[in-house]
Amino acid sequence: MARWSPLALVVALLAVVGLYGPTTAVAAAPLTVAQAISQQNGSAATVRGYVVGQPTATTTVIRSGYPNDYALALADAASTTSTSNMVYVQIPSSFRSAWGMKSNPSLLGKQIDVTGSLGAYFSHAGLTSSTAFAFAGTTPPITTTTTSPPPGGGDDYYAAANGKTGAALKSALNGIIRNQTKLSYDQVWDALTATDQDPANANNVKLLYSGISLPKTSNGGGGDQWNREHVWAKSHGDFGTATGPGTDVHHLRPEDVSVNAARGNLDFDNGGSPVNQAPGSLADGDSFEPRDAVKGDVARMIFYMAVRYEGNDGYVNLEINNSVSNGSQPYIGKLSVLKQWSQQDPPDAFERNRNQVIFDRFQHNRNPFIDHPEWVASIWP
């Protein structure tokens, strides 16, 4: 029998267990932002970069006055200003209170690690469906979940849309939100008393354009009563008040009878003369401008309608264009202005509560642009 020398025996043992010890998994180093930009293939990765602001459009990143907590931008240097050298990071609802820019403006200039899927966001190189956030070098990663996703409006509801952009996102959202309970036009009266209840007076509803509060029981067609305003004017597509787009509470709001008549079927744009009984609202021969406090509300209702009604379930195909002369065609404008309004007036507590009430009690579907305002720029860049 051959005899092993002590050295040979040691070498043999090392060969069995691996060089100086058993084999262990080594965590991959975080990608740089440049690497993340070049690897937009849907794979999971951790990206390390400096927070350089909040993306609000494909080529726009702001460094102050953040409108919400939905996104941030990373770059390999804190001084980067070119959006082509940035990755846009989607912030899921469970991370927004800890990592959103509106709630945490001091994050600007900090180096952080984010784990997610390498894929387009805002039609730009991005990191979506993020699962972990941490300051660079922090061990273990910080995965703060102090804020629960809104019931029914969390990432589970939008799972089929996550990671998509443009036409694919619009199609996915349509597939999600067209699964709804449909109301009759009479049922809309009762629904509006709940969805638009005045937070300061449970016996009243808050009117959209005029901003005043009226008793829930003061509804009808008489002077100084409120009625059902179709924010997407029902003549734009000629869908009337039949069940479907004509009764969809996501775009029906209480409004003073005379103010409703003043709006009529006008498209939306800036400018005009003051509207009687609706302070801050303006109108001219071809357009209507609501008061500042609800400009975003109006825009997001229009965006909802254009995504919900695609002509694929027996209803008219509604689309937004940049015109204010749409007549009875199934179009409404003005897209460029509605995008501005949505950005300058982000969702507030009243609008978010309204979305939740519609989901919980009436239609059981949601307006995705209230939950994810950043999707506006992805679908309509």
Coordinates of C-alpha atoms in Angstrom, one line a residue:
M1 CA 0.0 0.0 0.0
A2 CA 1.3 3.5 -0.9
R3 CA 2.1 5.7 2.0
W4 CA 0.8 9.3 2.0
S5 CA 3.2 12.1 3.1
P6 CA 1.7 14.6 5.5
L7 CA 1.8 17.3 2.8
A8 CA 0.0 15.1 0.2
L9 CA -2.6 14.2 2.8
V10 CA -3.3 17.9 3.4
V11 CA -3.6 18.6 -0.3
A12 CA -6.0 15.8 -0.8
L13 CA -8.2 16.9 2.1
L14 CA -8.3 20.4 0.7
A15 CA -9.3 19.1 -2.7
V16 CA -12.3 17.3 -1.1
V17 CA -13.6 20.2 1.0
G18 CA -12.6 23.0 -1.4
L19 CA -9.7 25.4 -1.2
Y20 CA -9.3 26.2 2.5
G21 CA -12.9 25.5 3.3
P22 CA -16.3 24.4 2.0
T23 CA -17.7 26.2 -1.1
T24 CA -19.9 29.2 -0.1
A25 CA -22.2 31.4 -2.2
V26 CA -20.9 34.9 -2.6
A27 CA -23.4 37.7 -3.1
A28 CA -22.9 39.6 -6.4
A29 CA -21.7 43.1 -6.1
P30 CA -24.3 45.8 -6.8
L31 CA -24.5 47.0 -10.4
T32 CA -23.5 50.5 -11.3
V33 CA -26.1 52.7 -12.9
A34 CA -24.3 52.5 -16.2
Q35 CA -24.4 48.7 -16.0
A36 CA -28.1 48.8 -15.1
I37 CA -28.8 51.0 -18.1
S38 CA -27.1 48.5 -20.4
Q39 CA -28.9 45.4 -18.9
Q40 CA -32.6 46.3 -19.3
N41 CA -33.6 42.7 -19.8
G42 CA -36.1 42.1 -16.9
S43 CA -33.6 40.3 -14.7
A44 CA -33.4 40.9 -10.9
A45 CA -30.5 42.9 -9.7
T46 CA -29.3 45.3 -7.0
V47 CA -28.2 48.7 -8.3
R48 CA -26.1 51.2 -6.4
G49 CA -26.3 54.9 -7.2
Y50 CA -26.7 58.4 -5.9
V51 CA -30.2 59.8 -5.6
V52 CA -30.4 62.7 -8.0
G53 CA -34.1 63.6 -7.9
Q54 CA -37.5 62.4 -8.9
P55 CA -38.5 61.5 -12.5
T56 CA -41.8 63.1 -13.6
A57 CA -41.5 62.3 -17.3
T58 CA -39.3 60.4 -19.7
T59 CA -36.7 63.2 -19.9
T60 CA -37.6 65.2 -16.8
V61 CA -36.1 64.8 -13.3
I62 CA -36.8 67.4 -10.6
R63 CA -34.6 68.1 -7.6
S64 CA -37.1 69.9 -5.3
G65 CA -40.9 70.4 -4.9
Y66 CA -41.5 66.6 -5.2
P67 CA -45.1 65.9 -6.0
N68 CA -45.3 62.4 -4.5
D69 CA -43.4 59.4 -3.3
Y70 CA -43.7 57.1 -6.3
A71 CA -40.3 57.3 -7.9
L72 CA -36.7 58.4 -7.6
A73 CA -33.7 58.6 -10.0
L74 CA -30.2 57.1 -9.5
A75 CA -26.9 58.0 -11.1
D76 CA -23.3 57.1 -10.7
A77 CA -22.4 60.6 -9.5
A78 CA -24.4 62.9 -7.3
S79 CA -23.8 65.8 -9.7
T80 CA -25.3 64.0 -12.7
T81 CA -28.0 66.1 -14.6
S82 CA -28.3 64.2 -17.9
T83 CA -31.3 61.8 -17.7
S84 CA -29.6 59.5 -20.2
N85 CA -27.2 58.6 -17.4
M86 CA -29.9 57.8 -14.8
V87 CA -32.0 54.8 -13.8
Y88 CA -35.6 55.6 -12.8
V89 CA -36.7 53.5 -9.8
Q90 CA -40.3 52.6 -9.1
I91 CA -41.1 52.8 -5.4
P92 CA -43.8 50.3 -4.4
S93 CA -46.4 51.4 -1.9
S94 CA -44.8 49.6 1.0
F95 CA -41.6 51.6 0.7
R96 CA -42.9 55.1 0.0
S97 CA -43.0 56.5 3.5
A98 CA -39.3 55.6 4.0
W99 CA -37.8 56.1 0.5
G100 CA -40.2 58.5 -1.4
M101 CA -38.8 61.9 -2.3
K102 CA -41.7 63.9 -1.1
S103 CA -41.6 62.3 2.4
N104 CA -37.8 62.2 2.5
P105 CA -36.2 65.1 0.5
S106 CA -33.0 64.6 2.4
L107 CA -32.3 61.5 0.3
L108 CA -31.1 63.8 -2.4
G109 CA -27.4 63.1 -2.9
K110 CA -27.3 59.9 -0.8
Q111 CA -25.9 56.7 -2.2
I112 CA -28.3 53.8 -1.9
D113 CA -28.8 50.2 -3.0
V114 CA -32.1 49.2 -4.6
T115 CA -33.1 45.7 -5.6
G116 CA -35.7 45.1 -8.3
S117 CA -36.3 44.1 -12.0
L118 CA -34.2 45.8 -14.7
G119 CA -36.9 47.2 -17.0
A120 CA -38.2 50.4 -18.5
Y121 CA -40.0 52.9 -16.2
F122 CA -41.5 56.1 -17.5
S123 CA -40.4 54.8 -21.0
H124 CA -36.8 55.1 -19.7
A125 CA -34.1 52.8 -18.4
G126 CA -35.5 51.7 -15.0
L127 CA -35.7 49.4 -12.0
T128 CA -39.3 48.3 -11.3
S129 CA -41.1 46.1 -8.8
S130 CA -38.4 47.0 -6.2
T131 CA -38.1 44.6 -3.3
A132 CA -35.4 46.2 -1.1
F133 CA -33.9 49.6 -0.4
A134 CA -30.8 50.3 1.7
F135 CA -28.2 52.9 2.2
A136 CA -25.0 51.8 0.4
G137 CA -23.0 49.4 2.5
T138 CA -25.8 48.8 5.0
T139 CA -26.0 45.2 6.2
P140 CA -28.6 43.7 6.2
P141 CA -30.6 45.7 3.6
I142 CA -33.3 47.9 5.1
T143 CA -36.7 46.7 4.0
T144 CA -38.9 49.1 6.0
T145 CA -42.6 48.4 5.5
T146 CA -44.2 50.9 7.8
T147 CA -47.0 51.7 5.3
S148 CA -49.3 49.0 4.2
P149 CA -50.5 49.0 0.6
P150 CA -54.0 50.5 0.2
P151 CA -56.6 47.7 0.4
G152 CA -57.3 46.5 -3.1
G153 CA -54.9 49.1 -4.6
G154 CA -51.6 47.5 -3.7
D155 CA -49.1 45.9 -6.1
D156 CA -51.2 42.7 -6.1
Y157 CA -54.1 44.4 -7.8
Y158 CA -51.8 45.8 -10.5
A159 CA -49.6 42.6 -10.8
A160 CA -50.4 42.2 -14.5
A161 CA -49.3 45.7 -15.2
N162 CA -46.1 45.8 -13.2
G163 CA -43.0 46.4 -15.3
K164 CA -44.9 47.3 -18.4
T165 CA -44.9 50.7 -20.2
G166 CA -46.6 52.4 -23.1
A167 CA -49.2 50.5 -25.0
A168 CA -48.5 47.3 -23.1
L169 CA -49.2 49.1 -19.8
K170 CA -52.4 50.6 -21.2
S171 CA -53.6 47.2 -22.4
A172 CA -52.8 45.5 -19.1
L173 CA -54.6 48.2 -17.0
N174 CA -57.6 47.8 -19.2
G175 CA -57.7 44.1 -18.5
I176 CA -57.6 44.9 -14.8
I177 CA -60.1 47.7 -14.4
R178 CA -62.7 46.5 -16.8
N179 CA -63.5 43.8 -14.3
Q180 CA -66.1 45.9 -12.5
T181 CA -69.7 46.0 -11.1
K182 CA -71.8 48.2 -13.3
L183 CA -74.4 50.6 -11.9
S184 CA -77.7 51.9 -13.3
Y185 CA -78.0 55.6 -13.7
D186 CA -80.4 55.8 -10.8
Q187 CA -77.9 54.0 -8.6
V188 CA -75.4 56.7 -9.3
W189 CA -77.4 59.1 -7.1
D190 CA -76.8 57.0 -4.0
A191 CA -73.2 56.2 -5.0
L192 CA -72.3 59.9 -5.3
T193 CA -73.6 60.7 -1.8
A194 CA -71.0 58.2 -0.5
T195 CA -68.1 58.8 -2.9
D196 CA -68.3 62.6 -2.6
Q197 CA -69.4 63.1 1.0
D198 CA -68.1 66.3 2.4
P199 CA -65.4 65.4 5.0
A200 CA -66.5 68.3 7.1
N201 CA -70.3 67.5 7.0
A202 CA -71.5 63.9 6.6
N203 CA -74.9 65.2 5.5
N204 CA -73.5 67.0 2.5
V205 CA -71.7 66.3 -0.8
K206 CA -68.8 68.4 -2.1
L207 CA -69.3 69.7 -5.6
L208 CA -66.5 69.3 -8.1
Y209 CA -66.1 72.6 -10.0
S210 CA -67.7 75.0 -7.6
G211 CA -66.1 73.5 -4.5
I212 CA -69.2 74.2 -2.3
S213 CA -71.0 71.8 0.0
L214 CA -74.7 71.0 -0.5
P215 CA -77.1 68.7 1.3
K216 CA -77.2 65.2 -0.1
T217 CA -80.9 65.5 -0.4
S218 CA -80.7 68.6 -2.6
N219 CA -80.3 66.7 -5.8
G220 CA -82.3 67.0 -8.9
G221 CA -82.7 69.4 -11.8
G222 CA -83.9 72.5 -10.1
G223 CA -82.0 75.7 -9.4
D224 CA -79.3 75.5 -6.7
Q225 CA -79.6 71.7 -6.7
W226 CA -76.8 69.3 -7.6
N227 CA -76.9 66.8 -10.4
R228 CA -74.6 64.2 -12.1
E229 CA -71.8 65.7 -14.0
H230 CA -70.2 63.6 -16.7
V231 CA -66.6 64.7 -16.6
W232 CA -66.0 62.9 -19.9
A233 CA -68.9 64.6 -21.6
K234 CA -71.4 61.9 -22.6
S235 CA -71.8 63.4 -26.1
H236 CA -68.1 62.7 -26.8
G237 CA -68.8 59.2 -28.1
D238 CA -72.6 59.5 -27.8
F239 CA -72.8 57.0 -24.9
G240 CA -75.6 58.8 -23.0
T241 CA -76.6 57.5 -19.6
A242 CA -76.9 53.9 -20.5
T243 CA -75.1 51.4 -18.2
G244 CA -71.4 51.4 -18.9
P245 CA -69.4 54.6 -19.6
G246 CA -72.6 56.7 -19.0
T247 CA -72.9 55.4 -15.4
D248 CA -69.2 54.9 -14.4
V249 CA -68.8 56.6 -11.1
H250 CA -65.1 57.1 -11.6
H251 CA -66.0 60.1 -13.9
L252 CA -69.4 61.1 -12.5
R253 CA -69.3 63.9 -9.9
P254 CA -71.9 66.0 -8.1
E255 CA -72.2 69.6 -9.5
D256 CA -74.5 72.5 -9.3
V257 CA -77.1 72.3 -12.0
S258 CA -76.2 75.7 -13.6
V259 CA -72.4 75.0 -13.4
N260 CA -73.0 71.6 -15.0
A261 CA -74.8 73.4 -17.8
A262 CA -72.0 76.0 -18.2
R263 CA -69.5 73.2 -18.7
G264 CA -71.8 71.4 -21.1
N265 CA -69.7 69.2 -23.4
L266 CA -66.7 71.5 -23.6
D267 CA -63.2 70.0 -23.9
F268 CA -60.6 70.9 -21.3
D269 CA -58.0 73.6 -21.7
N270 CA -56.6 76.7 -20.0
G271 CA -58.3 80.1 -20.3
G272 CA -61.7 81.8 -20.6
S273 CA -64.0 83.9 -18.5
P274 CA -65.1 83.2 -14.9
V275 CA -67.9 80.7 -14.5
N276 CA -70.8 82.0 -12.4
Q277 CA -71.1 80.1 -9.1
A278 CA -67.8 78.2 -9.7
P279 CA -64.9 80.4 -8.3
G280 CA -61.6 79.7 -10.1
S281 CA -63.2 77.9 -13.0
L282 CA -63.1 79.5 -16.5
A283 CA -64.9 78.8 -19.8
D284 CA -64.9 80.0 -23.4
G285 CA -66.5 78.9 -26.6
D286 CA -64.6 75.6 -26.9
S287 CA -63.1 74.7 -23.5
F288 CA -63.5 74.6 -19.8
E289 CA -60.8 75.1 -17.1
P290 CA -61.7 73.8 -13.6
R291 CA -60.4 75.4 -10.4
D292 CA -56.8 74.6 -9.4
A293 CA -57.7 72.3 -6.5
V294 CA -59.4 69.7 -8.8
K295 CA -57.4 70.1 -12.1
G296 CA -55.5 66.8 -11.4
D297 CA -58.8 65.1 -10.4
V298 CA -60.3 66.0 -13.7
A299 CA -57.3 64.8 -15.6
R300 CA -57.1 61.5 -13.9
M301 CA -60.8 60.8 -14.5
I302 CA -60.2 61.4 -18.2
F303 CA -57.2 59.2 -18.2
Y304 CA -59.2 56.5 -16.5
M305 CA -61.9 56.6 -19.1
A306 CA -59.5 56.4 -22.0
V307 CA -58.0 53.2 -20.5
R308 CA -61.1 51.6 -19.2
Y309 CA -63.1 52.0 -22.5
E310 CA -61.1 50.5 -25.4
G311 CA -63.9 49.3 -27.6
N312 CA -63.2 45.6 -26.6
D313 CA -66.2 44.9 -24.5
G314 CA -69.1 46.3 -26.4
Y315 CA -68.6 49.9 -25.4
V316 CA -67.3 52.8 -27.3
N317 CA -63.5 53.3 -27.7
L318 CA -62.6 56.5 -25.9
E319 CA -59.3 58.3 -26.6
I320 CA -57.7 61.6 -25.6
N321 CA -56.3 64.0 -28.2
N322 CA -54.9 67.5 -28.4
S323 CA -58.0 69.1 -29.8
V324 CA -60.8 71.2 -28.3
S325 CA -63.1 70.7 -31.3
N326 CA -64.1 67.1 -30.8
G327 CA -67.9 67.4 -31.1
S328 CA -69.6 64.1 -30.8
Q329 CA -66.5 62.0 -31.7
P330 CA -65.3 59.6 -29.0
Y331 CA -62.4 61.9 -28.2
I332 CA -61.7 64.6 -25.6
G333 CA -58.9 67.1 -25.2
K334 CA -56.6 68.7 -24.5
L335 CA -54.0 66.0 -23.8
S336 CA -51.0 68.3 -23.3
V337 CA -53.0 70.4 -20.7
L338 CA -54.5 67.4 -18.9
K339 CA -50.9 66.0 -18.4
Q340 CA -49.9 69.3 -16.9
W341 CA -52.9 69.4 -14.6
S342 CA -52.2 65.9 -13.4
Q343 CA -48.6 66.8 -12.5
Q344 CA -49.4 70.1 -10.8
D345 CA -52.3 68.7 -8.7
P346 CA -51.3 65.2 -7.4
P347 CA -53.9 63.0 -5.7
D348 CA -55.0 64.2 -2.3
A349 CA -56.8 62.5 0.6
F350 CA -60.3 63.2 -0.8
E351 CA -59.5 61.7 -4.2
R352 CA -57.8 58.7 -2.7
N353 CA -60.7 58.0 -0.4
R354 CA -63.1 58.4 -3.3
N355 CA -61.2 55.8 -5.2
Q356 CA -61.3 53.4 -2.3
V357 CA -65.1 53.9 -1.7
I358 CA -65.8 53.1 -5.3
F359 CA -63.6 50.0 -5.0
D360 CA -65.0 48.8 -1.7
R361 CA -68.7 49.6 -2.1
F362 CA -69.8 50.1 -5.7
Q363 CA -67.8 49.1 -8.8
H364 CA -65.0 47.1 -7.2
N365 CA -62.4 48.6 -9.7
R366 CA -60.0 51.4 -9.3
N367 CA -58.6 54.5 -11.1
P368 CA -55.0 53.4 -11.6
F369 CA -53.8 57.0 -12.1
I370 CA -54.8 57.9 -8.5
D371 CA -52.8 54.9 -7.2
H372 CA -49.9 55.4 -9.7
P373 CA -49.9 59.0 -11.2
E374 CA -46.5 58.2 -12.8
W375 CA -48.3 55.9 -15.3
V376 CA -49.7 58.9 -17.1
A377 CA -46.3 59.8 -18.5
S378 CA -45.6 56.2 -19.4
I379 CA -48.8 55.8 -21.5
W380 CA -48.8 59.3 -22.9
P381 CA -45.1 60.4 -23.1

